Short mmCIF file of C-alpha atoms in Angstrom, two decimals:
data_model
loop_
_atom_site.label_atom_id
_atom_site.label_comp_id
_atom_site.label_asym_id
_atom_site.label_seq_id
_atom_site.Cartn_x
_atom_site.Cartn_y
_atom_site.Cartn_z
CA UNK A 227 0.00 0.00 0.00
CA UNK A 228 1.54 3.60 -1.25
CA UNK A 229 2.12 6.25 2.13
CA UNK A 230 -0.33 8.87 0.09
CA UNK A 231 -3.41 6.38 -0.05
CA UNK A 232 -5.56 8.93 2.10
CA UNK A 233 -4.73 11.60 -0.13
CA UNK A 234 -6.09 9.65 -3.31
CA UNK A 235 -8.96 8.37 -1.74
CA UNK A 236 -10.98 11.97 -2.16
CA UNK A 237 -8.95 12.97 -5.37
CA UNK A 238 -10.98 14.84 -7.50
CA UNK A 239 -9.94 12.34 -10.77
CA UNK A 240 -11.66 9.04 -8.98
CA UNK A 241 -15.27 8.74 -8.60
CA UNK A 242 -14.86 9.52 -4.40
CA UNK A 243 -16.08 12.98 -4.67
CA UNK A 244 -19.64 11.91 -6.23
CA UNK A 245 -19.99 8.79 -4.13
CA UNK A 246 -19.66 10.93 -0.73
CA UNK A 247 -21.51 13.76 -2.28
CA UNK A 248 -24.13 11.45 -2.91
CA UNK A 249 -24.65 9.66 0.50
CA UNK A 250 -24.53 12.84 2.25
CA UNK A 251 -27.69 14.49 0.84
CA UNK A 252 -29.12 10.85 0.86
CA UNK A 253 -28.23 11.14 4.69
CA UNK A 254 -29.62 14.47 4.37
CA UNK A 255 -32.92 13.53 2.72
CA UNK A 256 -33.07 10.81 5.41
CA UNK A 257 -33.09 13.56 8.14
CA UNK A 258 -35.57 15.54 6.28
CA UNK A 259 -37.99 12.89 6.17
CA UNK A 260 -37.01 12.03 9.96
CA UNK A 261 -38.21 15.32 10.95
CA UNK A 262 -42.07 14.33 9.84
CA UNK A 263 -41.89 11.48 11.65
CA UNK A 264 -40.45 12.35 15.32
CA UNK A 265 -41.88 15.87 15.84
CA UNK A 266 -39.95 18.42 17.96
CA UNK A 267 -40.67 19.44 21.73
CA UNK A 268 -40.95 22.28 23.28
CA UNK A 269 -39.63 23.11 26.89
CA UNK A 270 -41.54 25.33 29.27
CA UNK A 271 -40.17 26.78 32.21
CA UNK A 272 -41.96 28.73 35.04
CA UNK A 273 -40.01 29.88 38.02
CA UNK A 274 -40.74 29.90 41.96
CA UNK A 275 -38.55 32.77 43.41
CA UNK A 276 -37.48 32.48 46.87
CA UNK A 277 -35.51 34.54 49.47
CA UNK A 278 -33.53 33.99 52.53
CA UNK A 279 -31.00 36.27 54.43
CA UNK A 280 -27.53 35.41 54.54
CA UNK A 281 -26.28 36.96 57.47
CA UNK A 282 -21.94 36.19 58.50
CA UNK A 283 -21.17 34.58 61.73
CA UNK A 284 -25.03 35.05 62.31
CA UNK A 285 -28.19 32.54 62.76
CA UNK A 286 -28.82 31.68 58.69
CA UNK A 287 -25.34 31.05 57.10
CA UNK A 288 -24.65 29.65 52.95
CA UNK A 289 -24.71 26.41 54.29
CA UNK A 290 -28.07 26.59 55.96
CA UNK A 291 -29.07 28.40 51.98
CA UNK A 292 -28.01 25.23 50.54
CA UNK A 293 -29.81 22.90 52.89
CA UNK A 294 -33.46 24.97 52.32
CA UNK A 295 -32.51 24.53 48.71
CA UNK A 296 -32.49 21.18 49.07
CA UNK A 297 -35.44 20.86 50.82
CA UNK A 298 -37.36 22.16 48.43
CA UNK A 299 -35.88 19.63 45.41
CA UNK A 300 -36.71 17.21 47.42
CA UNK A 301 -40.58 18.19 47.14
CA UNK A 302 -40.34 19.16 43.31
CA UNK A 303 -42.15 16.18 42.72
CA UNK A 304 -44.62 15.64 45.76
CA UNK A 305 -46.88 12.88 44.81
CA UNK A 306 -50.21 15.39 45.81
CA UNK A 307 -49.12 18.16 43.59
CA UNK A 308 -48.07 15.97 40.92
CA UNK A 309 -51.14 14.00 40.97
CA UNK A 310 -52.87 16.95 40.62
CA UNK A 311 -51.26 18.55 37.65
CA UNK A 312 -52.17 14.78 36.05
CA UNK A 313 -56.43 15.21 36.96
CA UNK A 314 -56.17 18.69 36.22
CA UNK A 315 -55.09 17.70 32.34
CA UNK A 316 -56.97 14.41 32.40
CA UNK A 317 -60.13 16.06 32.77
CA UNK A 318 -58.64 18.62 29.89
CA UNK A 319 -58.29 15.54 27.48
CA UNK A 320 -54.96 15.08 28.09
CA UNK A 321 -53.97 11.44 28.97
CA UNK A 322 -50.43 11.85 31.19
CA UNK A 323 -49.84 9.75 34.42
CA UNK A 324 -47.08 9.80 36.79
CA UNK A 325 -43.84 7.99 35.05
CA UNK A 326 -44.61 10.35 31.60
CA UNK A 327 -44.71 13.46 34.11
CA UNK A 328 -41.64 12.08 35.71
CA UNK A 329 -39.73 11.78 32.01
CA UNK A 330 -41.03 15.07 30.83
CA UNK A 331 -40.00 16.85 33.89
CA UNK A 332 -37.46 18.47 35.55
CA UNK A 333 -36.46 21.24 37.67
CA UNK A 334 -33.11 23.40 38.36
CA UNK A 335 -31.99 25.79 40.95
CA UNK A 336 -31.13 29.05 39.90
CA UNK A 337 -29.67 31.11 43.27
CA UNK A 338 -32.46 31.31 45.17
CA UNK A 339 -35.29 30.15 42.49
CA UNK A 340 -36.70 27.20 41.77
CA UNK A 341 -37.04 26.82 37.66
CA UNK A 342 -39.76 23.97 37.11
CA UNK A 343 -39.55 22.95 33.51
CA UNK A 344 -42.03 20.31 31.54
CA UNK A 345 -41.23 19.05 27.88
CA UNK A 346 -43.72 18.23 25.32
CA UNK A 347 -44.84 18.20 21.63
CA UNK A 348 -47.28 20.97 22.05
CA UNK A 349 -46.22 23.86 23.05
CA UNK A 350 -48.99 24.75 24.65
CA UNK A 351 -49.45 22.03 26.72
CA UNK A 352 -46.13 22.24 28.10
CA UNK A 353 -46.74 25.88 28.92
CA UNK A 354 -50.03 24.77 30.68
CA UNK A 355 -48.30 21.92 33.28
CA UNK A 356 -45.33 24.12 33.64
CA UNK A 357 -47.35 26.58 35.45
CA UNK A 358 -49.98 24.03 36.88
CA UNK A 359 -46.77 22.77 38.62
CA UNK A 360 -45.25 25.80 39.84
CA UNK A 361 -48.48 26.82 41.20
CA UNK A 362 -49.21 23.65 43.38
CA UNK A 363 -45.33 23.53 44.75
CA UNK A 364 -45.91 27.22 46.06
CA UNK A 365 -49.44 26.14 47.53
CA UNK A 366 -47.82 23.09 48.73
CA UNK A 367 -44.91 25.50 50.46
CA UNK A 368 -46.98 27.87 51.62
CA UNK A 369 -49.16 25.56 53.23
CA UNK A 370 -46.29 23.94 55.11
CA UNK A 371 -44.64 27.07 55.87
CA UNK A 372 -46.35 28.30 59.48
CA UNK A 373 -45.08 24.59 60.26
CA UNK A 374 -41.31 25.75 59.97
CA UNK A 375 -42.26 28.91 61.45
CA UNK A 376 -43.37 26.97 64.68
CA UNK A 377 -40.60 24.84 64.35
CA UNK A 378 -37.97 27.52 63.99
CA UNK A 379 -39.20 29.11 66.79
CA UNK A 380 -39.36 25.99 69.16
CA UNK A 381 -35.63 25.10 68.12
CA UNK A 382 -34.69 29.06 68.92
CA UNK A 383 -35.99 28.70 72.11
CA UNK A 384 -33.70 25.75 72.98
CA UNK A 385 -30.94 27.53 71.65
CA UNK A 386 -31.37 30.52 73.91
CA UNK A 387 -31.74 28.75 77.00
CA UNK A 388 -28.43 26.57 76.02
CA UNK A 389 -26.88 30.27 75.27
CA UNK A 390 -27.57 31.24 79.05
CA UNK A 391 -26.13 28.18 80.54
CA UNK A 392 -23.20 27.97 79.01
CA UNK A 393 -22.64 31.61 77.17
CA UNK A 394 -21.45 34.67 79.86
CA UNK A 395 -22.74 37.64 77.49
CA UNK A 396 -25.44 35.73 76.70
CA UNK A 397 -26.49 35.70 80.58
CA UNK A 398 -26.41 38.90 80.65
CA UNK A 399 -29.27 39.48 78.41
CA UNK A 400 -33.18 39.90 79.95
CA UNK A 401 -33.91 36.53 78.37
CA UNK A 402 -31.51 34.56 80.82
CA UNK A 403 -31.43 37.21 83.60
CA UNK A 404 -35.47 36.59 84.13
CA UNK A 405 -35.07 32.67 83.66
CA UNK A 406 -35.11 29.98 86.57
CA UNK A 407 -35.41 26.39 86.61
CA UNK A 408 -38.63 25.71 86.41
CA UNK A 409 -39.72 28.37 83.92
CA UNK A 410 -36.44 26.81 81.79
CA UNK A 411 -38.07 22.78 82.22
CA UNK A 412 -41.44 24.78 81.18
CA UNK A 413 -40.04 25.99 77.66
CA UNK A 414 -37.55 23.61 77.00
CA UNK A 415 -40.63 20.71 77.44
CA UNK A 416 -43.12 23.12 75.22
CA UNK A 417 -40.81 23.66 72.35
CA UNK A 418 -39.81 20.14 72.16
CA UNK A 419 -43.69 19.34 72.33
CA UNK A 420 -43.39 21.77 68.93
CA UNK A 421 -40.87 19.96 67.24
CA UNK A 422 -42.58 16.38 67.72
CA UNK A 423 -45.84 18.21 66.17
CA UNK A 424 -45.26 20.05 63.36
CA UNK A 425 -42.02 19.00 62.13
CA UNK A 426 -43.37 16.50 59.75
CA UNK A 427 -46.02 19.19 58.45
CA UNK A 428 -43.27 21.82 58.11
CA UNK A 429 -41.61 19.83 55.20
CA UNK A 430 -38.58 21.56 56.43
CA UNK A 431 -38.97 24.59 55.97
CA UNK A 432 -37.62 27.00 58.29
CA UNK A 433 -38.43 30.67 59.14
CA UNK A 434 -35.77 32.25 57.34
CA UNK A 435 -37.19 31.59 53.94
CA UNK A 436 -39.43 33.57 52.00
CA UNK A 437 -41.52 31.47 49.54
CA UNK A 438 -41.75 34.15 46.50
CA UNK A 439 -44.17 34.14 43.80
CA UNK A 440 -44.48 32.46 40.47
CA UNK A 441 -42.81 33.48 37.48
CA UNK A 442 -45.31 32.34 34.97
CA UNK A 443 -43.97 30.29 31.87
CA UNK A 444 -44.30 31.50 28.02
CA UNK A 445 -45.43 29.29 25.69
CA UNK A 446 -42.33 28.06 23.87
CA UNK A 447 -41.57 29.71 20.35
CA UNK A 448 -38.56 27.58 19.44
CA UNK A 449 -38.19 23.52 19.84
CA UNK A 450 -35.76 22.26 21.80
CA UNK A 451 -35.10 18.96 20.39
CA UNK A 452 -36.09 17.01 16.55
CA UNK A 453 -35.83 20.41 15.01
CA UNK A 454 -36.08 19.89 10.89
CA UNK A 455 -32.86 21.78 10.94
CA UNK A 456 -30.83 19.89 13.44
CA UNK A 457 -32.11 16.63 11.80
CA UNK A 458 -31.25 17.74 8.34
CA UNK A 459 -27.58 18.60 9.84
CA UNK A 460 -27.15 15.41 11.29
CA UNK A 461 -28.44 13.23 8.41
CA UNK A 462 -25.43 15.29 6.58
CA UNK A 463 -23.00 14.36 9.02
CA UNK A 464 -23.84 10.46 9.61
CA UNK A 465 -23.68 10.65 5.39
CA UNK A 466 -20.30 12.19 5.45
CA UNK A 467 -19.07 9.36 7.65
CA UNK A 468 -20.63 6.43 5.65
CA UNK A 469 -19.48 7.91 2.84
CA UNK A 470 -16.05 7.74 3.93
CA UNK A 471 -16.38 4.30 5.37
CA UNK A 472 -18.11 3.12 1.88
CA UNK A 473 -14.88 4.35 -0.09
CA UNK A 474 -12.64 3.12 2.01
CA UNK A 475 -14.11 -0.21 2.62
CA UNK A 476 -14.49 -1.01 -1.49
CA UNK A 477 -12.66 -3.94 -2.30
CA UNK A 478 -11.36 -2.44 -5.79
CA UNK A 479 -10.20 0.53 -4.08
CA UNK A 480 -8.20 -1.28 -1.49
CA UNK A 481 -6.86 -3.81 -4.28
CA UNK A 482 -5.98 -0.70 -6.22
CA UNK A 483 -3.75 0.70 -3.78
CA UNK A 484 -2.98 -2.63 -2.01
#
């Protein structure tokens, strides 16, 4: 075999040139067609803003941010809200159930806000469950939120009375400077009574977020996936590379340059 075989395989004097030409708008054609059959999908997004005070060497620190951030993922897909985002567009004529919701779905965090986002082929559906969604999380939120109100308080409480056993400026303060035994055993068994109530309820929430409003989401103007043009594209480029494959796999070409 001669060292400039890969320079004659796409000379312009052997029939290469046509041959790869030809596959690639056959690939191309192939996309075309491709983009009848899988139609594209459109992705929604409405946002849930949030708040919560970052204060240094104070009572809500970035870690504390990232757990409440958490918290909230972790609901993103509450089996009530979901389930209600399903009857609300079964009764529209919309057949969906949880595991399509599920593969449709998805959520991000941006700083402080939660960006719900739902995929589909209409854009208008996916516009419609993006905000359905949004809107039940924030009901869902606000609804647990006096919870971790009651619960942030209770735990505060603790807190404070620890501070005045064990902190000296702290016992200077009218909080520990009116406190005795008894009245401690008194708060110290009512905020624990607190916690065992309404922690489950709270979701875990805590007072130092703000549950925000909703953001609504637009209806979608561009696809995000199976666009005609993006199919088209890669129809080219999966031509281009059996093209190339084709030429150099053809027995007489490899005998010719053998």
């Amino acid at each position: 075999m001669t060292d400039d075989f890969p320079i004659k395989l796409l000379s312009p004097k052997t029939y290469s040139w046509f041959v790869l030409a030809l596959i690639m708008i056959l690939g191309a054609l192939f996309g075309w067609a491709m983009s009848y059959l899988l139609p594209p999908i459109y992705e929604a997004r409405a946002i849930l803003t949030g708040n919560m005070e970052i204060v240094r060497n104070g009572d809500v620190t970035e870690i504390m941010v990232d757990s409440q951030m958490t918290v909230l993922g972790s609901h993103v897909y509450n089996e009530e809200i979901v389930q209600k985002v399903i009857e609300n567009e079964n009764y529209l004529g919309n057949p969906l159930d949880f595991e399509e919701f599920k593969r449709n779905a998805s959520f991000e965090r941006q700083m402080m806000n939660t960006v719900l986002k739902y995929r589909d082929h209409d854009p208008a559906i996916a516009q419609r469950i993006a905000n359905a969604w949004a809107d039940e999380f924030r009901a869902l939120l606000l609804e647990a939120y006096p919870y971790g109100i009651a619960v942030s308080a209770a735990r505060n409480t603790i807190v404070k009375i620890n501070n005045c056993q064990k902190n000296e400026n702290a016992q200077k303060l009218a909080f520990c400077i009116a406190l005795n035994q008894d009245e401690e055993k008194k708060l110290i068994k009512e905020a624990q009574a607190v916690i065992a109530e309404k922690s489950a309820q709270s979701l875990g929430l805590t007072s130092a977020l703000s549950i925000g409003e909703v953001i609504p989401a637009d209806q979608p103007d561009e696809p995000v996936r199976f666009t005609r043009g993006r199919l088209i594209l890669a129809g080219t480029l999966i031509g281009f590379a059996a093209g190339i494959m084709t030429i150099e796999l053809k027995p007489s070409r490899r005998q010719e340059h053998a």
